[in-house]
mmCIF file of C-alpha atoms and ligand atoms in Angstrom:
data_model
loop_
_atom_site.group_PDB
_atom_site.id
_atom_site.type_symbol
_atom_site.label_atom_id
_atom_site.label_comp_id
_atom_site.label_asym_id
_atom_site.label_seq_id
_atom_site.Cartn_x
_atom_site.Cartn_y
_atom_site.Cartn_z
ATOM 1 C CA UNK A 36 0.036 0.139 0.110
ATOM 2 C CA UNK A 37 1.170 3.502 -0.696
ATOM 3 C CA UNK A 38 -0.841 5.242 2.091
ATOM 4 C CA UNK A 39 0.722 8.710 3.164
ATOM 5 C CA UNK A 40 2.754 8.890 0.106
ATOM 6 C CA UNK A 41 2.422 11.677 -2.408
ATOM 7 C CA UNK A 42 2.555 10.799 -6.116
ATOM 8 C CA UNK A 43 2.969 13.536 -8.638
ATOM 9 C CA UNK A 44 1.999 12.255 -12.132
ATOM 10 C CA UNK A 45 2.703 14.592 -15.026
ATOM 11 C CA UNK A 46 0.304 14.900 -17.924
ATOM 12 C CA UNK A 47 -2.369 12.920 -15.884
ATOM 13 C CA UNK A 48 -5.632 14.533 -17.469
ATOM 14 C CA UNK A 49 -5.739 12.076 -20.185
ATOM 15 C CA UNK A 50 -4.462 8.623 -21.429
ATOM 16 C CA UNK A 51 -1.650 6.768 -19.715
ATOM 17 C CA UNK A 52 -0.990 9.418 -16.965
ATOM 18 C CA UNK A 53 -4.566 9.397 -15.951
ATOM 19 C CA UNK A 54 -4.452 5.661 -15.467
ATOM 20 C CA UNK A 55 -1.277 5.849 -13.695
ATOM 21 C CA UNK A 56 -2.890 8.074 -11.321
ATOM 22 C CA UNK A 57 -6.131 5.975 -10.703
ATOM 23 C CA UNK A 58 -3.907 2.990 -9.959
ATOM 24 C CA UNK A 59 -1.592 4.888 -7.372
ATOM 25 C CA UNK A 60 -4.687 6.387 -5.773
ATOM 26 C CA UNK A 61 -6.238 2.818 -5.506
ATOM 27 C CA UNK A 62 -3.265 1.915 -3.534
ATOM 28 C CA UNK A 63 -3.676 4.977 -1.152
ATOM 29 C CA UNK A 64 -1.500 7.479 -2.561
ATOM 30 C CA UNK A 65 -2.416 11.275 -2.391
ATOM 31 C CA UNK A 66 -2.148 12.316 -6.157
ATOM 32 C CA UNK A 67 -1.055 15.577 -7.700
ATOM 33 C CA UNK A 68 -2.610 15.526 -11.125
ATOM 34 C CA UNK A 69 -1.309 17.823 -13.988
ATOM 35 C CA UNK A 70 -1.899 18.416 -17.685
ATOM 36 C CA UNK A 71 -4.127 20.377 -20.210
ATOM 37 C CA UNK A 72 -7.914 19.997 -20.677
ATOM 38 C CA UNK A 73 -11.436 21.218 -20.086
ATOM 39 C CA UNK A 74 -11.501 22.889 -16.202
ATOM 40 C CA UNK A 75 -15.002 21.088 -15.629
ATOM 41 C CA UNK A 76 -13.837 17.727 -16.901
ATOM 42 C CA UNK A 77 -10.561 17.988 -14.777
ATOM 43 C CA UNK A 78 -12.390 19.016 -11.645
ATOM 44 C CA UNK A 79 -14.762 15.856 -12.180
ATOM 45 C CA UNK A 80 -11.819 13.560 -12.539
ATOM 46 C CA UNK A 81 -10.123 15.208 -9.275
ATOM 47 C CA UNK A 82 -13.270 14.734 -7.350
ATOM 48 C CA UNK A 83 -13.814 11.254 -8.499
ATOM 49 C CA UNK A 84 -10.380 10.208 -7.614
ATOM 50 C CA UNK A 85 -10.898 11.433 -4.130
ATOM 51 C CA UNK A 86 -14.291 10.038 -3.366
ATOM 52 C CA UNK A 87 -13.485 6.480 -5.180
ATOM 53 C CA UNK A 88 -10.022 6.071 -3.224
ATOM 54 C CA UNK A 89 -10.378 8.153 -0.119
ATOM 55 C CA UNK A 90 -7.342 10.019 -0.904
ATOM 56 C CA UNK A 91 -6.371 13.707 -1.489
ATOM 57 C CA UNK A 92 -6.098 14.708 -5.076
ATOM 58 C CA UNK A 93 -4.807 18.256 -6.151
ATOM 59 C CA UNK A 94 -4.556 19.611 -9.647
ATOM 60 C CA UNK A 95 -1.601 22.032 -10.784
ATOM 61 C CA UNK A 96 -1.992 23.395 -14.382
ATOM 62 C CA UNK A 97 1.672 23.801 -15.273
ATOM 63 C CA UNK A 98 3.001 23.938 -18.843
ATOM 64 C CA UNK A 99 6.002 21.654 -18.405
ATOM 65 C CA UNK A 100 7.465 22.440 -21.696
ATOM 66 C CA UNK A 101 8.662 25.849 -20.086
ATOM 67 C CA UNK A 102 11.792 25.098 -18.050
ATOM 68 C CA UNK A 103 10.889 27.514 -15.205
ATOM 69 C CA UNK A 104 7.166 26.308 -14.831
ATOM 70 C CA UNK A 105 8.296 22.657 -14.745
ATOM 71 C CA UNK A 106 10.581 23.590 -11.778
ATOM 72 C CA UNK A 107 8.025 25.707 -10.103
ATOM 73 C CA UNK A 108 5.525 22.989 -10.623
ATOM 74 C CA UNK A 109 7.277 20.765 -8.250
ATOM 75 C CA UNK A 110 8.170 23.658 -5.782
ATOM 76 C CA UNK A 111 4.696 24.198 -5.654
ATOM 77 C CA UNK A 112 3.777 20.500 -4.798
ATOM 78 C CA UNK A 113 6.375 20.594 -2.042
ATOM 79 C CA UNK A 114 4.798 23.754 -0.684
ATOM 80 C CA UNK A 115 1.442 22.085 -0.733
ATOM 81 C CA UNK A 116 1.886 18.822 0.528
ATOM 82 C CA UNK A 117 5.442 18.860 1.985
ATOM 83 C CA UNK A 118 6.210 15.663 0.130
ATOM 84 C CA UNK A 119 7.259 14.231 -3.296
ATOM 85 C CA UNK A 120 7.547 10.467 -2.941
ATOM 86 C CA UNK A 121 6.648 9.251 -6.300
ATOM 87 C CA UNK A 122 7.262 11.055 -9.485
ATOM 88 C CA UNK A 123 5.817 9.991 -12.532
ATOM 89 C CA UNK A 124 7.174 11.638 -15.605
ATOM 90 C CA UNK A 125 4.569 10.844 -18.441
ATOM 91 C CA UNK A 126 3.608 14.150 -20.135
ATOM 92 C CA UNK A 127 4.286 14.022 -23.709
ATOM 93 C CA UNK A 128 3.647 14.803 -27.261
ATOM 94 C CA UNK A 129 4.246 13.567 -30.740
ATOM 95 C CA UNK A 130 4.801 14.925 -34.321
ATOM 96 C CA UNK A 131 5.542 12.759 -37.261
ATOM 97 C CA UNK A 132 7.559 14.124 -40.505
ATOM 98 C CA UNK A 133 10.640 13.451 -42.458
ATOM 99 C CA UNK A 134 13.841 14.932 -40.818
ATOM 100 C CA UNK A 135 14.420 17.429 -43.694
ATOM 101 C CA UNK A 136 10.642 18.547 -43.296
ATOM 102 C CA UNK A 137 10.574 18.553 -39.470
ATOM 103 C CA UNK A 138 9.340 22.051 -38.166
ATOM 104 C CA UNK A 139 11.921 23.431 -35.990
ATOM 105 C CA UNK A 140 9.221 24.409 -33.348
ATOM 106 C CA UNK A 141 8.011 21.013 -33.177
ATOM 107 C CA UNK A 142 11.402 19.685 -32.509
ATOM 108 C CA UNK A 143 11.942 22.199 -30.059
ATOM 109 C CA UNK A 144 8.597 21.426 -28.184
ATOM 110 C CA UNK A 145 9.056 17.709 -28.344
ATOM 111 C CA UNK A 146 12.348 17.731 -26.766
ATOM 112 C CA UNK A 147 11.473 20.450 -24.021
ATOM 113 C CA UNK A 148 8.581 18.277 -23.054
ATOM 114 C CA UNK A 149 9.382 14.754 -23.547
ATOM 115 C CA UNK A 150 12.924 14.933 -22.526
ATOM 116 C CA UNK A 151 14.001 18.467 -20.750
ATOM 117 C CA UNK A 152 10.890 18.398 -18.521
ATOM 118 C CA UNK A 153 11.875 15.051 -17.061
ATOM 119 C CA UNK A 154 15.302 16.488 -16.084
ATOM 120 C CA UNK A 155 13.679 19.700 -14.379
ATOM 121 C CA UNK A 156 11.124 17.897 -12.408
ATOM 122 C CA UNK A 157 13.699 15.248 -11.307
ATOM 123 C CA UNK A 158 16.265 17.748 -10.357
ATOM 124 C CA UNK A 159 13.560 19.591 -8.039
ATOM 125 C CA UNK A 160 12.181 16.560 -6.393
ATOM 126 C CA UNK A 161 15.435 14.710 -5.653
ATOM 127 C CA UNK A 162 16.706 16.805 -2.799
ATOM 128 C CA UNK A 163 13.444 15.977 -0.742
ATOM 129 C CA UNK A 164 13.732 12.336 -1.895
ATOM 130 C CA UNK A 165 17.394 12.171 -0.699
ATOM 131 C CA UNK A 166 16.157 13.775 2.688
ATOM 132 C CA UNK A 167 13.202 11.324 2.960
ATOM 133 C CA UNK A 168 15.676 8.388 1.992
ATOM 134 C CA UNK A 169 12.809 7.355 -0.282
ATOM 135 C CA UNK A 170 11.578 8.121 -3.751
ATOM 136 C CA UNK A 171 10.355 6.427 -6.912
ATOM 137 C CA UNK A 172 11.079 7.994 -10.101
ATOM 138 C CA UNK A 173 9.183 6.536 -13.049
ATOM 139 C CA UNK A 174 9.737 7.809 -16.370
ATOM 140 C CA UNK A 175 7.273 6.751 -19.222
ATOM 141 C CA UNK A 176 9.644 6.357 -22.159
ATOM 142 C CA UNK A 177 8.558 4.202 -25.050
ATOM 143 C CA UNK A 178 9.267 1.259 -27.278
ATOM 144 C CA UNK A 179 10.789 4.274 -29.105
ATOM 145 C CA UNK A 180 13.395 5.037 -26.025
ATOM 146 C CA UNK A 181 14.949 1.438 -27.082
ATOM 147 C CA UNK A 182 14.378 1.330 -31.099
ATOM 148 C CA UNK A 183 13.402 3.733 -33.639
ATOM 149 C CA UNK A 184 11.076 4.256 -36.458
ATOM 150 C CA UNK A 185 11.207 6.396 -39.505
ATOM 151 C CA UNK A 186 9.642 10.016 -39.249
ATOM 152 C CA UNK A 187 9.707 10.424 -35.529
ATOM 153 C CA UNK A 188 13.108 12.091 -35.063
ATOM 154 C CA UNK A 189 12.334 14.271 -32.346
ATOM 155 C CA UNK A 190 10.321 11.675 -30.394
ATOM 156 C CA UNK A 191 12.894 8.990 -30.631
ATOM 157 C CA UNK A 192 15.657 11.312 -29.748
ATOM 158 C CA UNK A 193 13.705 12.419 -26.730
ATOM 159 C CA UNK A 194 12.823 8.989 -25.533
ATOM 160 C CA UNK A 195 16.252 7.659 -26.262
ATOM 161 C CA UNK A 196 17.756 10.546 -23.868
ATOM 162 C CA UNK A 197 14.771 9.717 -21.479
ATOM 163 C CA UNK A 198 16.207 6.207 -21.119
ATOM 164 C CA UNK A 199 19.788 7.575 -20.574
ATOM 165 C CA UNK A 200 18.442 10.215 -17.943
ATOM 166 C CA UNK A 201 16.940 7.297 -16.283
ATOM 167 C CA UNK A 202 20.185 5.420 -15.756
ATOM 168 C CA UNK A 203 22.158 8.414 -14.617
ATOM 169 C CA UNK A 204 19.335 9.341 -11.987
ATOM 170 C CA UNK A 205 19.351 5.636 -10.835
ATOM 171 C CA UNK A 206 23.236 5.678 -10.413
ATOM 172 C CA UNK A 207 23.519 8.971 -8.730
ATOM 173 C CA UNK A 208 20.971 7.769 -6.027
ATOM 174 C CA UNK A 209 21.636 4.118 -5.683
ATOM 175 C CA UNK A 210 21.615 2.874 -2.176
ATOM 176 C CA UNK A 211 19.644 6.017 -0.888
ATOM 177 C CA UNK A 212 16.161 4.602 -1.158
ATOM 178 C CA UNK A 213 15.576 6.110 -4.432
ATOM 179 C CA UNK A 214 14.889 4.179 -7.621
ATOM 180 C CA UNK A 215 14.397 5.453 -10.935
ATOM 181 C CA UNK A 216 13.247 3.106 -13.703
ATOM 182 C CA UNK A 217 11.617 3.582 -17.215
ATOM 183 C CA UNK A 218 8.296 2.038 -18.611
ATOM 184 C CA UNK A 219 8.582 1.500 -22.298
ATOM 185 C CA UNK A 220 5.134 0.824 -23.603
ATOM 186 C CA UNK A 221 4.242 -0.065 -27.401
ATOM 187 C CA UNK A 222 0.996 1.154 -28.769
ATOM 188 C CA UNK A 223 -1.543 2.169 -26.268
ATOM 189 C CA UNK A 224 -4.851 3.231 -27.790
ATOM 190 C CA UNK A 225 -4.822 7.017 -26.244
ATOM 191 C CA UNK A 226 -5.466 10.341 -27.978
ATOM 192 C CA UNK A 227 -1.906 10.456 -28.846
ATOM 193 C CA UNK A 228 -2.020 7.402 -30.951
ATOM 194 C CA UNK A 229 -5.652 7.972 -32.013
ATOM 195 C CA UNK A 230 -4.356 10.908 -34.018
ATOM 196 C CA UNK A 231 -1.730 8.524 -35.617
ATOM 197 C CA UNK A 232 -4.449 6.118 -36.509
ATOM 198 C CA UNK A 233 -6.657 8.686 -38.042
ATOM 199 C CA UNK A 234 -3.720 9.719 -40.201
ATOM 200 C CA UNK A 235 -3.041 6.399 -41.365
ATOM 201 C CA UNK A 236 -6.702 5.972 -42.214
ATOM 202 C CA UNK A 237 -6.591 8.897 -44.379
ATOM 203 C CA UNK A 238 -3.295 8.122 -45.998
ATOM 204 C CA UNK A 239 -4.631 4.458 -47.033
ATOM 205 C CA UNK A 240 -8.193 5.551 -47.416
ATOM 206 C CA UNK A 241 -9.510 2.884 -44.971
ATOM 207 C CA UNK A 242 -11.854 3.078 -41.886
ATOM 208 C CA UNK A 243 -10.482 3.760 -38.647
ATOM 209 C CA UNK A 244 -10.581 -0.075 -37.247
ATOM 210 C CA UNK A 245 -8.676 -1.308 -40.373
ATOM 211 C CA UNK A 246 -6.001 1.417 -39.664
ATOM 212 C CA UNK A 247 -5.734 0.647 -36.109
ATOM 213 C CA UNK A 248 -5.104 -3.068 -37.208
ATOM 214 C CA UNK A 249 -2.529 -1.986 -39.721
ATOM 215 C CA UNK A 250 -0.640 0.221 -37.141
ATOM 216 C CA UNK A 251 -0.557 -2.850 -34.731
ATOM 217 C CA UNK A 252 0.670 -5.224 -37.665
ATOM 218 C CA UNK A 253 3.726 -2.895 -38.422
ATOM 219 C CA UNK A 254 5.009 -3.155 -35.042
ATOM 220 C CA UNK A 255 3.286 -5.123 -32.281
ATOM 221 C CA UNK A 256 3.286 -8.902 -32.622
ATOM 222 C CA UNK A 257 0.668 -9.396 -30.108
ATOM 223 C CA UNK A 258 -1.809 -7.352 -32.559
ATOM 224 C CA UNK A 259 -3.325 -6.016 -29.368
ATOM 225 C CA UNK A 260 -3.197 -2.671 -27.704
ATOM 226 C CA UNK A 261 -1.434 -2.226 -24.353
ATOM 227 C CA UNK A 262 -4.024 -0.750 -22.173
ATOM 228 C CA UNK A 263 -3.304 2.474 -19.844
ATOM 229 C CA UNK A 264 -4.326 0.307 -17.016
ATOM 230 C CA UNK A 265 -1.632 -2.412 -17.505
ATOM 231 C CA UNK A 266 0.890 0.821 -17.591
ATOM 232 C CA UNK A 267 -0.548 1.866 -14.361
ATOM 233 C CA UNK A 268 -0.017 -1.828 -12.897
ATOM 234 C CA UNK A 269 3.553 -1.605 -13.779
ATOM 235 C CA UNK A 270 3.715 1.820 -12.184
ATOM 236 C CA UNK A 271 2.434 0.364 -8.909
ATOM 237 C CA UNK A 272 4.802 -2.585 -9.252
ATOM 238 C CA UNK A 273 7.727 -0.211 -9.256
ATOM 239 C CA UNK A 274 6.708 1.445 -6.191
ATOM 240 C CA UNK A 275 6.284 -1.929 -4.328
ATOM 241 C CA UNK A 276 8.893 -3.645 -2.321
ATOM 242 C CA UNK A 277 9.567 -6.265 -4.854
ATOM 243 C CA UNK A 278 10.958 -3.727 -6.898
ATOM 244 C CA UNK A 279 13.058 -2.001 -4.235
ATOM 245 C CA UNK A 280 16.450 -3.328 -5.925
ATOM 246 C CA UNK A 281 15.215 -2.574 -9.484
ATOM 247 C CA UNK A 282 16.801 0.924 -10.543
ATOM 248 C CA UNK A 283 18.014 2.089 -13.945
ATOM 249 C CA UNK A 284 16.469 -0.199 -15.887
ATOM 250 C CA UNK A 285 13.642 -0.360 -18.484
ATOM 251 C CA UNK A 286 10.390 -2.384 -18.229
ATOM 252 C CA UNK A 287 8.834 -3.010 -21.609
ATOM 253 C CA UNK A 288 5.002 -3.426 -22.172
ATOM 254 C CA UNK A 289 5.001 -3.680 -25.825
ATOM 255 C CA UNK A 290 3.178 -6.856 -27.158
ATOM 256 C CA UNK A 291 6.739 -8.243 -28.186
ATOM 257 C CA UNK A 292 7.642 -5.018 -30.533
ATOM 258 C CA UNK A 293 11.281 -4.851 -29.177
ATOM 259 C CA UNK A 294 11.789 -8.456 -29.140
ATOM 260 C CA UNK A 295 12.396 -8.710 -32.737
HETATM 261 P P1 NAD B 365 -2.210 11.720 -24.167
HETATM 262 O O1 NAD B 365 -2.239 12.468 -25.302
HETATM 263 O O2 NAD B 365 -3.219 10.998 -23.953
HETATM 264 O O3 NAD B 365 -1.747 12.459 -22.780
HETATM 265 C C1 NAD B 365 -0.717 13.306 -22.685
HETATM 266 C C2 NAD B 365 -0.821 14.175 -21.421
HETATM 267 O O4 NAD B 365 0.284 15.254 -21.207
HETATM 268 C C3 NAD B 365 -2.184 15.099 -21.342
HETATM 269 O O5 NAD B 365 -2.715 14.889 -20.013
HETATM 270 C C4 NAD B 365 -1.781 16.412 -21.783
HETATM 271 O O6 NAD B 365 -2.652 17.422 -21.128
HETATM 272 C C5 NAD B 365 -0.339 16.464 -21.062
HETATM 273 N N1 NAD B 365 0.469 17.593 -21.734
HETATM 274 C C6 NAD B 365 0.639 17.910 -23.061
HETATM 275 N N2 NAD B 365 1.387 18.806 -23.069
HETATM 276 C C7 NAD B 365 1.812 19.233 -21.978
HETATM 277 C C8 NAD B 365 2.419 20.333 -21.322
HETATM 278 N N3 NAD B 365 2.997 21.113 -22.024
HETATM 279 N N4 NAD B 365 2.679 20.257 -19.981
HETATM 280 C C9 NAD B 365 1.798 19.501 -18.885
HETATM 281 N N5 NAD B 365 1.087 18.572 -19.695
HETATM 282 C C10 NAD B 365 0.973 18.477 -20.948
HETATM 283 O O7 NAD B 365 -0.940 10.755 -24.466
HETATM 284 P P2 NAD B 365 -0.491 9.200 -23.826
HETATM 285 O O8 NAD B 365 -0.529 8.393 -25.008
HETATM 286 O O9 NAD B 365 -1.207 9.094 -22.543
HETATM 287 O O10 NAD B 365 1.067 9.514 -23.534
HETATM 288 C C11 NAD B 365 1.556 9.647 -22.242
HETATM 289 C C12 NAD B 365 3.044 9.321 -22.294
HETATM 290 O O11 NAD B 365 3.259 7.946 -22.614
HETATM 291 C C13 NAD B 365 3.998 10.072 -23.159
HETATM 292 O O12 NAD B 365 5.057 10.402 -22.721
HETATM 293 C C14 NAD B 365 3.884 9.372 -24.500
HETATM 294 O O13 NAD B 365 5.133 9.584 -25.195
HETATM 295 C C15 NAD B 365 4.021 7.806 -23.995
HETATM 296 N N6 NAD B 365 4.041 6.723 -24.643
HETATM 297 C C16 NAD B 365 2.584 6.581 -25.299
HETATM 298 C C17 NAD B 365 2.557 5.474 -26.053
HETATM 299 C C18 NAD B 365 1.053 5.395 -26.749
HETATM 300 O O14 NAD B 365 1.025 4.341 -27.509
HETATM 301 N N7 NAD B 365 0.233 5.875 -26.329
HETATM 302 C C19 NAD B 365 3.210 4.504 -26.100
HETATM 303 C C20 NAD B 365 4.509 4.798 -25.788
HETATM 304 C C21 NAD B 365 4.687 5.940 -24.894
#
């Protein structure tokens, strides 16, 4: 159980982050939500999480692609709760294009959010975790943190960077009760992937479900999507005693994608 722990999950108003927040709350952790979206919807998510799990849930709307607001975000959490026990770096965006056509602003945004924000939140959270002699940092990387695909230069570069940063974070804090690991999902059917399914359907002039099957067939041998709840389950495992000596590693939930 994670009773009396505070878990910060970036980008938790949707998709994987929300499922991770739900699973950590179900283990008794107090939750800090973050991300964009409709204010009324987010408030509904916040209240439901509190009521269903009997935990405290706060929402902080920081734009983590800005270095200073990523740093300020963690400082605000510490002011509010006095604790950061679990940090799940999950917020991420995608853009696909050939390198020669890749818009510079999209490159900069992806590196800022998918990689640099992980550095900033981790840097702000570590001193308190070191004082507590307990911390769990979970970086949601990707199968694209381990292998590449064409047209995803910024994303693949950022996610490989996250895997490297995970290892350095683990080494610098080994033996101090702090672990840092990366979860590497394959295809999970969230809004981020729905946009790619839509684009494939338009390109191949097919319906959405045919495009979804094609997307899976290209990469994921199981031919099934990973669920956000399964990623949440992996995060719970990484916070458990069984994972106490697991640090600096990657956990693939990818239906066999990276086994090839
Ligand atoms: P999603 O689009 O459903 O959710 C992304 C979340 O990040 C949302 O809450 C959004 O509001 C938030 N966000 C976006 N920009 C932000 C910013 N500047 N500051 C703060 N929050 C911001 O996407 P998802 O599929 O749930 O992705 C979550 C993570 O999982 C990402 O890092 C993604 O790269 C990774 N991932 C996803 C898949 C997949 O197949 N869906 C596979 C591997 C890895």
